[in-house]
Coordinates of C-alpha atoms in Angstrom, one line a residue:
Chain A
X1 CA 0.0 0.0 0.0
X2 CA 1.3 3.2 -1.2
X3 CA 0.7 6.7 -0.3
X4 CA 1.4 10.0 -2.1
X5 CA 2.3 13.1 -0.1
X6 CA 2.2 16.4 -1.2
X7 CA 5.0 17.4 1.4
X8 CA 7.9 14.6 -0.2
X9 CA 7.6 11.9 1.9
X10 CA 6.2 8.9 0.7
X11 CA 5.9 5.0 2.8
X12 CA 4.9 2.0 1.3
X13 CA 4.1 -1.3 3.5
X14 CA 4.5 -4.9 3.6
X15 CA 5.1 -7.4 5.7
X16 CA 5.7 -5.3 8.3
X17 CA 8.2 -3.6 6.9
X18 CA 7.4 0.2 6.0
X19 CA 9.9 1.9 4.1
X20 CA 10.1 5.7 4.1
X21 CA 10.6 7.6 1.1
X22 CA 11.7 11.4 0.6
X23 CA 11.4 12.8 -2.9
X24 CA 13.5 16.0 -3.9
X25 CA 11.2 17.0 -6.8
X26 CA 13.5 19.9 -7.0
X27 CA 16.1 17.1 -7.6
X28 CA 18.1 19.2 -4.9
X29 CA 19.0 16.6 -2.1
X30 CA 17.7 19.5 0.2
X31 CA 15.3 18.8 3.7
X32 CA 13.0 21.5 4.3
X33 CA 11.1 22.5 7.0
X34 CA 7.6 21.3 5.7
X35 CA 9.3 17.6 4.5
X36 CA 10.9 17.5 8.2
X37 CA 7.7 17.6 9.3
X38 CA 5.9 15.3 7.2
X39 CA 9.0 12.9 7.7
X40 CA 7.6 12.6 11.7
X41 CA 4.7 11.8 10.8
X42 CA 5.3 9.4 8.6
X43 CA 7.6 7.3 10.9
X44 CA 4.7 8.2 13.8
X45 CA 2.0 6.6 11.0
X46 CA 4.4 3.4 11.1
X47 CA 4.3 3.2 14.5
X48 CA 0.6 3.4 14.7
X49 CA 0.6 0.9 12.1
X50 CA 2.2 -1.5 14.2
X51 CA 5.3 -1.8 11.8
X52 CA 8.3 -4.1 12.8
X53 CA 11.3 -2.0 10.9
X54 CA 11.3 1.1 9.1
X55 CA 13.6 1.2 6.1
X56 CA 14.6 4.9 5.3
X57 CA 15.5 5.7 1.7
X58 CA 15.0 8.2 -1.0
X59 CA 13.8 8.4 -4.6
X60 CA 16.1 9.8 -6.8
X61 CA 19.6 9.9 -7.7
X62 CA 20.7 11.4 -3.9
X63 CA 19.7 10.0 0.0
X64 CA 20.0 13.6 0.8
X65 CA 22.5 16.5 0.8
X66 CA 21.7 18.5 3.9
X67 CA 18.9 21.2 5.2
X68 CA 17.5 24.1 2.2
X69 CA 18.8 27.4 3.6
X70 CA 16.8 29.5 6.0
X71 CA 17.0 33.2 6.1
X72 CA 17.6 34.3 10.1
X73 CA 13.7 34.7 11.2
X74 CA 12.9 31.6 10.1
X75 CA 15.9 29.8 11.4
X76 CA 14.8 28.6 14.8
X77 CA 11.7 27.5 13.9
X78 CA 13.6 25.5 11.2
X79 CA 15.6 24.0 14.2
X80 CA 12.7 23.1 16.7
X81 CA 11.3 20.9 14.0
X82 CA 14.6 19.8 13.4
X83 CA 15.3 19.1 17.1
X84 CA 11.5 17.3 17.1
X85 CA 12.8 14.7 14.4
X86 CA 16.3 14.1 15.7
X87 CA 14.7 13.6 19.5
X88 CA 11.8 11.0 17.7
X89 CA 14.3 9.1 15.5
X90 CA 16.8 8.5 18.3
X91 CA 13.6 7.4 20.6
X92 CA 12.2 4.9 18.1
X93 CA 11.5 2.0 19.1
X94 CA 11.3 0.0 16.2
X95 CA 14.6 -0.8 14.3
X96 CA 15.6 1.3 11.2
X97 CA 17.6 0.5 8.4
X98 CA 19.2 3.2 5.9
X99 CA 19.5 2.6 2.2
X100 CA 21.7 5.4 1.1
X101 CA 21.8 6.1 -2.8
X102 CA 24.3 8.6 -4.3
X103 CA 25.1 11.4 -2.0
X104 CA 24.4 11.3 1.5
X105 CA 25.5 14.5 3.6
X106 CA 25.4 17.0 6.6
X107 CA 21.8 16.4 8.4
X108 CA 21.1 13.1 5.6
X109 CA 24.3 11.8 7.1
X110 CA 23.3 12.6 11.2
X111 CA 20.0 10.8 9.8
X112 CA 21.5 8.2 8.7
X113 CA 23.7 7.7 11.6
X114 CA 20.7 7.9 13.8
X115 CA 19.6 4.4 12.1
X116 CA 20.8 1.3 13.2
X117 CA 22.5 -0.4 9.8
X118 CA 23.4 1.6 6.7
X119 CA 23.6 0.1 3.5
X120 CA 25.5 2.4 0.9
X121 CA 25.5 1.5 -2.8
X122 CA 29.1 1.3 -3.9
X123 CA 29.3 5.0 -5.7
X124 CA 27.7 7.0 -3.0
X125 CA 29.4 9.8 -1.4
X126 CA 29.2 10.3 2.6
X127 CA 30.0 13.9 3.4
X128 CA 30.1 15.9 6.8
X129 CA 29.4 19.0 4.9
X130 CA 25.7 20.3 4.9
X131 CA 24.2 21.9 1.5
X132 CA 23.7 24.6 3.9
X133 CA 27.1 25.6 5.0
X134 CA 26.3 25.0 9.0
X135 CA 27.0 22.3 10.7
X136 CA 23.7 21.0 11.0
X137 CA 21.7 19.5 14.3
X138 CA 22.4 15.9 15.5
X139 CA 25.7 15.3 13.3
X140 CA 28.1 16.3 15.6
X141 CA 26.2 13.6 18.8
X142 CA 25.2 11.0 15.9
X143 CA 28.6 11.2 14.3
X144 CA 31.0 11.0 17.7
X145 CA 28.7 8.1 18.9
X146 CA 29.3 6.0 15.9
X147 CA 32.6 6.2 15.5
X148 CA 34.0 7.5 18.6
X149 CA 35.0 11.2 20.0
X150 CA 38.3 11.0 18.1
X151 CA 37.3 10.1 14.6
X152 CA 34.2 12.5 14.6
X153 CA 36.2 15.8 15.4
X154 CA 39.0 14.6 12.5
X155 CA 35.8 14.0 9.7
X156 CA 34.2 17.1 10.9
X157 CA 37.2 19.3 11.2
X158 CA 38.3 18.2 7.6
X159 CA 35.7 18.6 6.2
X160 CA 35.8 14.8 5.4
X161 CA 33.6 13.2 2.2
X162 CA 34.0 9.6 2.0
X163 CA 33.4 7.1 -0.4
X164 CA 31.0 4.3 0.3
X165 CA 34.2 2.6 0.7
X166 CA 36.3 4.7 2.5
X167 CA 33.1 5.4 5.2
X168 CA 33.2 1.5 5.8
X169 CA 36.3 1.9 6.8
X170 CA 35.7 4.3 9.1
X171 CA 32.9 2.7 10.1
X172 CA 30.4 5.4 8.9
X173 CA 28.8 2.7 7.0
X174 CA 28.2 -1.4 8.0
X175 CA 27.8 -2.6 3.8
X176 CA 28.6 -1.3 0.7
X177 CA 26.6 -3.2 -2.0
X178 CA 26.2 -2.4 -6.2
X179 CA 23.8 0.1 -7.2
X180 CA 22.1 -2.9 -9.2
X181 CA 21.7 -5.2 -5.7
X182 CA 21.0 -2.4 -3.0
X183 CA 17.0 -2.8 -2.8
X184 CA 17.4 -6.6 -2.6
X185 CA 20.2 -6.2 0.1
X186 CA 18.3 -4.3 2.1
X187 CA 15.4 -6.2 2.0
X188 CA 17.5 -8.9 2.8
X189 CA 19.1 -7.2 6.0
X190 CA 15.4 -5.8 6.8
X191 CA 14.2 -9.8 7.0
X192 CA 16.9 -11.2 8.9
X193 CA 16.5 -8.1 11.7
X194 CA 12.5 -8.3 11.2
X195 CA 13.1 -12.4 12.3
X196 CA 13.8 -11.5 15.2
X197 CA 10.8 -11.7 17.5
X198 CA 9.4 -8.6 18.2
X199 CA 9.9 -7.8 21.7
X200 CA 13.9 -8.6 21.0
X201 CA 13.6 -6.0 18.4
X202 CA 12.1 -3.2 20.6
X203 CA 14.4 -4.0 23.4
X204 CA 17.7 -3.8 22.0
X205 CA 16.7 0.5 20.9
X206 CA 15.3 1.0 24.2
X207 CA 18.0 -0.2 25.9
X208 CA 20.8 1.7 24.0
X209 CA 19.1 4.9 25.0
X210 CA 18.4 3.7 28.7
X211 CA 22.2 2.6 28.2
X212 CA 22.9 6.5 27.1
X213 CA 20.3 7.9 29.7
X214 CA 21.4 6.6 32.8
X215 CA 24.6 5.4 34.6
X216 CA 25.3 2.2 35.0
X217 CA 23.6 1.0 37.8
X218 CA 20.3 2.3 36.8
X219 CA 20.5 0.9 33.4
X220 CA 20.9 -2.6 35.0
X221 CA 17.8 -1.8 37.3
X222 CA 16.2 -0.9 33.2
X223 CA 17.8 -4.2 31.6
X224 CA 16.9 -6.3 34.7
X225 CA 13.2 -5.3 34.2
X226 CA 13.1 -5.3 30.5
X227 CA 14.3 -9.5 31.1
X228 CA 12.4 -9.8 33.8
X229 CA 9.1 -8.9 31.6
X230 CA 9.7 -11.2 28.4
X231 CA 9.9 -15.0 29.4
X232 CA 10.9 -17.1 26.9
X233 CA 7.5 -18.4 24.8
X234 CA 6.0 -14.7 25.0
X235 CA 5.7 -12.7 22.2
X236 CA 3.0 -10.5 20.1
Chain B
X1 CA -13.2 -4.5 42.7
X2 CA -14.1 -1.6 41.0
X3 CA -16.4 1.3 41.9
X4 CA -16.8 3.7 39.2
X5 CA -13.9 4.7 37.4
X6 CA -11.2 3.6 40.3
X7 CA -10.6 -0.1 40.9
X8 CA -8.2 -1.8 43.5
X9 CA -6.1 -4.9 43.5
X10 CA -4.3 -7.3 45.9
X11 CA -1.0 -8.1 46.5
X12 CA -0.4 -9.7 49.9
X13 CA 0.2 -6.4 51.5
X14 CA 0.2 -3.9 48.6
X15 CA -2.8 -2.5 47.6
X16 CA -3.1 -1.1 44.2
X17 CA -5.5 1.4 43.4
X18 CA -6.0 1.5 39.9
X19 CA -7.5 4.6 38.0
X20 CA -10.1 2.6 35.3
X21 CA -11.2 5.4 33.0
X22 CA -9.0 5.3 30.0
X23 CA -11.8 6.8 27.5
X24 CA -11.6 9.9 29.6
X25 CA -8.0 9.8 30.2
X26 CA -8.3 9.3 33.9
X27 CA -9.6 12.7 34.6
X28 CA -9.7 13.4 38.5
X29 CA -13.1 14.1 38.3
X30 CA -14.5 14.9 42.1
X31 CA -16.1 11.7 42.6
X32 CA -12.7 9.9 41.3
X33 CA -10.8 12.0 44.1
X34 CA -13.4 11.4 46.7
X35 CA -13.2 8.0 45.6
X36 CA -9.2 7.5 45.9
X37 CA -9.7 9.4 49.4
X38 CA -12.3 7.0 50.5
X39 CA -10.1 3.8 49.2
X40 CA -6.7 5.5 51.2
X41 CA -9.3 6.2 54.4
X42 CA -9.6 2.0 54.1
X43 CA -6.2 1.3 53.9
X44 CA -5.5 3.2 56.8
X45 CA -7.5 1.3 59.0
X46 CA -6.7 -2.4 57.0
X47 CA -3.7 -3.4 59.2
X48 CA -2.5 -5.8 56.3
X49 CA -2.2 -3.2 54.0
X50 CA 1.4 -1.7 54.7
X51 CA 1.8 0.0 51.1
X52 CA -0.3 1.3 48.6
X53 CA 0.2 1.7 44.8
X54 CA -1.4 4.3 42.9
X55 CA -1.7 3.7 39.0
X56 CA -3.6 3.9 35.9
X57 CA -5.2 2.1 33.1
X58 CA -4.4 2.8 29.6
X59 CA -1.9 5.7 28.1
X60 CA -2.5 8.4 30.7
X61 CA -1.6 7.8 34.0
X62 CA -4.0 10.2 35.4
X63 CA -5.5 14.0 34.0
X64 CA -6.2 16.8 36.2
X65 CA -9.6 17.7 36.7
X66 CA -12.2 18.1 34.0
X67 CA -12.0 21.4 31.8
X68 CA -15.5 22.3 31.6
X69 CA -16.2 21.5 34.6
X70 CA -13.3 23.8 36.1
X71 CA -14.2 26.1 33.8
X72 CA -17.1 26.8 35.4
X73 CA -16.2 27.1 38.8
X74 CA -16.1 30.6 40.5
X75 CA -12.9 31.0 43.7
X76 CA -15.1 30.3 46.5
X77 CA -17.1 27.2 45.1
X78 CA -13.1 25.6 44.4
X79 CA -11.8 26.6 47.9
X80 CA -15.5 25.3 49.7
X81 CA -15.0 22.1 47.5
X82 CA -15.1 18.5 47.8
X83 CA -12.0 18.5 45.1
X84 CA -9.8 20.2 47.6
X85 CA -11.1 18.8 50.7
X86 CA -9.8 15.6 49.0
X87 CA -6.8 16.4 47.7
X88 CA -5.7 17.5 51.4
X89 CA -7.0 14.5 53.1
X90 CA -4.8 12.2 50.4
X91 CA -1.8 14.6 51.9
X92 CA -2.8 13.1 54.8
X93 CA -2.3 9.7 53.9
X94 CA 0.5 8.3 56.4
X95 CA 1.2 5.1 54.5
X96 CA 3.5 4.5 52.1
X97 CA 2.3 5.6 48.5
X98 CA 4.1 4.7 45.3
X99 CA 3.1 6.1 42.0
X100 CA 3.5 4.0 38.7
X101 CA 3.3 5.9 36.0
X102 CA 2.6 4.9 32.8
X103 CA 2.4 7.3 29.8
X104 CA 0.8 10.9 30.5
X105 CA 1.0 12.8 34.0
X106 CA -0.2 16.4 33.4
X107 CA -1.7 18.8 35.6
X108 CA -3.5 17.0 38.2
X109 CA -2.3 13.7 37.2
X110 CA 1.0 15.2 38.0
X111 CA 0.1 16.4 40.7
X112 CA -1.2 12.9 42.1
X113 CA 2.0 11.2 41.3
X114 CA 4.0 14.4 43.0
X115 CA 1.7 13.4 46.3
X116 CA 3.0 10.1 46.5
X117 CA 6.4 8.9 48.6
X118 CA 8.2 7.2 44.6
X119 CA 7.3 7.7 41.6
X120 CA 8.1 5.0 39.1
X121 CA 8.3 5.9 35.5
X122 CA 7.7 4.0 31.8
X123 CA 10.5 4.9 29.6
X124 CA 7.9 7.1 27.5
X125 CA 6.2 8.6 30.7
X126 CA 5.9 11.9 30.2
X127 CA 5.0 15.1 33.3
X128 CA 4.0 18.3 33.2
X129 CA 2.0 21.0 34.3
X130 CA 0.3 22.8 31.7
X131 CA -1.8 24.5 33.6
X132 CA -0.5 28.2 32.7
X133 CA -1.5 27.4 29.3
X134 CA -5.3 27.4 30.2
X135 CA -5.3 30.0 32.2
X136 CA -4.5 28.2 35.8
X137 CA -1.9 27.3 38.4
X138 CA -0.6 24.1 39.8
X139 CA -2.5 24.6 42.4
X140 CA -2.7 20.8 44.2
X141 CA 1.2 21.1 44.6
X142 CA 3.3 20.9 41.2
X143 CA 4.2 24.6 42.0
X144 CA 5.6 23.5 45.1
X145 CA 7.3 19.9 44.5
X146 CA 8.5 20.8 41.2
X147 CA 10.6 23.7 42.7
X148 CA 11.6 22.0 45.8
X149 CA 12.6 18.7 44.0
X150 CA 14.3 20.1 40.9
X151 CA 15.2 23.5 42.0
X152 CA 14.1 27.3 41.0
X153 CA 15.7 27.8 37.7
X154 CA 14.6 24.3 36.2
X155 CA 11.3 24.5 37.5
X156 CA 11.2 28.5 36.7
X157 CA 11.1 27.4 33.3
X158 CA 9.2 24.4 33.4
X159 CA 6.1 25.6 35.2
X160 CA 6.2 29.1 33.8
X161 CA 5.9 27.5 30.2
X162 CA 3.8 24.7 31.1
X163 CA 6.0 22.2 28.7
X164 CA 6.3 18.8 29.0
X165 CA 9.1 16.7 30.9
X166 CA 10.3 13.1 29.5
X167 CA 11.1 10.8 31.8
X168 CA 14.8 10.4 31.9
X169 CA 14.4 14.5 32.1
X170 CA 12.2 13.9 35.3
X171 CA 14.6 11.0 36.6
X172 CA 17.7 13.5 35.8
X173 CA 16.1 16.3 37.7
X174 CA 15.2 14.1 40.8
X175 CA 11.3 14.1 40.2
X176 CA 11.3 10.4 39.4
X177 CA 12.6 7.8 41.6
X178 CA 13.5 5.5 38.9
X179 CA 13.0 4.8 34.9
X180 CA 12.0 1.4 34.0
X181 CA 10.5 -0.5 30.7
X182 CA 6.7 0.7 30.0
X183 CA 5.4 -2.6 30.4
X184 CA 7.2 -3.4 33.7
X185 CA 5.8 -0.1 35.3
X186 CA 3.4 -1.5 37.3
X187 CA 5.3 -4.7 38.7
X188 CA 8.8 -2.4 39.6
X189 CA 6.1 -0.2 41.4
X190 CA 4.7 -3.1 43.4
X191 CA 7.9 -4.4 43.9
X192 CA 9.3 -1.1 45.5
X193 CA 5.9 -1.4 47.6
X194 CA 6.5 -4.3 48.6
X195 CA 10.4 -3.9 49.9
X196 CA 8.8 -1.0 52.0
X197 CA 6.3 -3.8 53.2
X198 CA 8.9 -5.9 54.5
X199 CA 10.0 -3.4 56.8
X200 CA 8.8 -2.6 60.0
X201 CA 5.2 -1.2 59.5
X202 CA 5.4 1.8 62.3
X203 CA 8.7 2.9 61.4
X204 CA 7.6 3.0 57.9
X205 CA 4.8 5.1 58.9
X206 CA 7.0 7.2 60.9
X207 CA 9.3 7.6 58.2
X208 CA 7.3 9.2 56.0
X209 CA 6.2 11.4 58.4
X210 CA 10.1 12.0 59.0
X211 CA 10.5 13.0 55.4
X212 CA 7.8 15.1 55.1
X213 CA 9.2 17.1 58.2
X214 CA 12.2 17.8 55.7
X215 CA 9.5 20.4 54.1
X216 CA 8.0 21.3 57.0
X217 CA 9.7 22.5 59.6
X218 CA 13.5 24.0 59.7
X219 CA 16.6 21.6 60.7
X220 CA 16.6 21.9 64.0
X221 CA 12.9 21.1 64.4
X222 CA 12.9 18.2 61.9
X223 CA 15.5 17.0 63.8
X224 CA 14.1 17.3 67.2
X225 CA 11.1 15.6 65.9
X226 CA 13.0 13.1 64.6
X227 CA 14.4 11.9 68.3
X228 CA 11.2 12.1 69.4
X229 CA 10.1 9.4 66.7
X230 CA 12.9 7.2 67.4
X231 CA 12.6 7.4 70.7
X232 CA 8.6 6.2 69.7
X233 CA 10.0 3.6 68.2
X234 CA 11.3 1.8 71.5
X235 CA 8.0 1.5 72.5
X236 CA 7.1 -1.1 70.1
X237 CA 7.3 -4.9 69.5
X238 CA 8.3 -4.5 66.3
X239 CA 11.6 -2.9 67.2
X240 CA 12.3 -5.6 69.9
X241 CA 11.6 -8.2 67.0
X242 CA 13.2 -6.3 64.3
X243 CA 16.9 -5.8 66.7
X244 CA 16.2 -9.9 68.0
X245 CA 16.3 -11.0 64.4
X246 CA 19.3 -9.3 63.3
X247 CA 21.3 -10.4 66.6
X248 CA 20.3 -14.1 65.8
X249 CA 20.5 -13.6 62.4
X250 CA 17.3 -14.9 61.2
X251 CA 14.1 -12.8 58.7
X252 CA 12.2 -10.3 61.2
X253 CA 8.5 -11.0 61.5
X254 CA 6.7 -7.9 62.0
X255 CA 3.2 -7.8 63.2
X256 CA 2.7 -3.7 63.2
X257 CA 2.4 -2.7 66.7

């Protein structure tokens, strides 16, 4: 089941699986405020939906190239919207994968990295660099807890673009597959993590943020509860 | 058992009073807060109840009193009501109280939970009090717990812009005892209840009555008061069993007196 949006993001569903479209008809790469939007609402329509993995892609020759530009008055609304996605996204509780097609940069690559696998065809370009010229929200915290405090500040300080290649090597990206075999890869990787029974699924995101949230000792108290709640043999 | 919109449940010596009104999101209507009151008057005098639970069904834990009805109301009718009589009689409650929250406490729900002794939190649990934004105060005691907990500049702009608080915000500013999974909400509530029921039912009581002292009264009184509750204490069995057991090194069996 597919359906159109006029504000660029599109989902189609199966199996559980709902995979999340933007659409530059611009052909620009750029986020705006309006297609931030409708991107929530589209991954809040999955959950709703009851969907076991989100897949997050786009149509067109580019994932996406970073935030449109915003003159100063309009800026900060820009960024609480922004803000809104980047909180949701790192609270979902449903696994995402990232299917990144041609270029992927500045707030497309802190979304991305807010995903839990990437899958990059093998002539995509990874960039730090926003379209915008800023460093955009959520790249900076997305970037350093991928690869570590170390690696993010030399990528973001030189300006780094990597090839699909080159950001598996840096651990940027976890495959890099041929343009030709990147849908069928990632439905591949989406069925081998959608297997999983559900309740596994959900736990391991919620977790890693309780992980993030609270010291240690707390996030046992969290684990020990979250084991303590899903005996073996009980499922939805 | 369920009266109304408020039902209870047993667990050996936790009750659980359970808010049963999901299709109006919990709202503390004045017959729900009578209602609560009456159940926490029960408990009081039930000597097997040593702790009480407070929760609710469905994705609100508990909503503050209805809008129209509120709405409606002019300043003596609120102050000459049943709705305040019960909120300060549930301040008067002087057994343990734990508050699982699940989803949605704003306004009064908030303000139920902020009544309560712990306050366990879902993962997606989510406090506030927007009351500013229609035209009110949190008047049943956010104003005062949220500045006392987490402190005058957080809850300066908190209150004064009525937003919303996540839980690991809540659990970070000391307004939530502890975050746990949604679904386990209401057994890491019981659970807490029931540690607290283990323990010696008086000094429990007095406990509390210790803590809330802390608000109270300055240092030196609190603390005065305090000496004069332990020296209580020596008065009963309880103490006499709870000291034998630990010198013998066997489980304390306390009968509450």
């Amino acid at each position: 089941m597919r359906s159109a949006d006029p504000d660029r993001v599109d989902t189609v569903e199966r199996d559980g699986i709902c995979t999340v479209f933007l659409h530059y008809p611009e052909g620009d790469g750029l986020l705006d405020v309006a297609q931030v939007g409708s991107l929530r609402r589209r991954l809040r329509d999955a959950l709703d939906s009851h969907a076991g993995l989100v897949v997050l892609a786009a149509e067109g020759p580019d994932f996406c190239v970073g935030l449109a530009q915003v003159e100063g008055g309009r800026r900060h609304d820009v960024a609480s919207q922004v803000r809104g996605l980047l909180m949701e996204v790192r609270a979902f509780p449903v696994p995402i994968v990232a299917q990144l097609r041609g270029r992927c940069a500045g707030f497309g690559l802190a979304l991305a990295l807010l995903a839990d696998v990437r899958l990059a065809e093998m002539n995509s370009l990874l960039s730090v660099r926003d379209a915008s010229g800023s460093l955009p929200p959520g790249l900076a915290w997305a970037l350093r807890r991928t690869v570590g405090h170390a690696r993010a500040a030399r990528l973001l300080l030189t300006g780094a673009e990597l090839t699909a290649t080159e950001a598996a090597g840096a651990g940027v990206v976890d495959e890099v597959v041929d343009d030709a075999e990147l849908a069928v890869r990632t439905e591949e990787v989406a069925m081998l993590i959608a297997a999983q029974p559900r309740r596994v699924r959900s736990a391991v995101r919620r977790v890693l943020v309780a992980t993030e949230e609270l010291p240690f000792d707390e996030a046992m108290t969290f684990d020990g509860w979250l084991w303590t709640s899903h005996p073996p043999g009980v499922d939805e | 058992m369920t009266a109304g919109s408020v039902r209870t449940e047993r667990h050996e010596a936790v009750l659980s009073i359970v808010l049963d009104r999901p299709e109006t999101r919990n709202a503390l209507s004045t017959p729900t807060l009578r209602r609560i009151v009456d159940l926490l008057d029960e408990a009081t005098v039930d000597r097997d109840v040593r702790a009480v639970v407070l929760t609710g069904e469905g994705p609100v834990f508990a909503s503050g009193a209805d809008v129209r009805e509120l709405r409606d109301t002019a300043p003596a009718e609120y102050l000459a009501s049943d709705r305040r009589r019960a909120w300060d009689a549930m301040a008067g409650f002087t057994k343990p109280l734990v508050a699982a929250v699940r989803g949605y406490a704003l306004g009064g729900g908030c303000e139920l939970a902020l009544r309560c002794d712990a306050i366990v939190a879902g993962e997606s649990a989510v406090l506030g009090q927007p009351e500013v934004r229609l035209g009110i105060v949190a008047g049943a005691g956010g104003a005062q717990w949220w500045t006392r907990i987490a402190g005058r500049y957080q809850a300066g702009a908190i209150l004064m812009t009525g937003r919303w608080v996540p839980a690991y915000e809540a659990r970070r500013l000391g307004i939530v005892t502890v975050v746990v999974p949604d679904e386990a909400v209401r057994s890491a509530a019981r659970r807490l209840a029931a540690d607290i029921a283990e323990c010696a039912p008086i000094a429990v009581r007095a406990t509390k009555a210790m803590i809330a002292q802390a608000y109270a009264a300055p240092l030196p009184t609190a603390l005065a008061h305090d000496r004069l509750e332990l020296a209580a204490m020596l008065a009963t069995d309880d103490h006499v069993e709870g000291m034998t057991a630990f010198l013998k090194r066997r489980a304390p069996r306390f009968e509450g007196c």
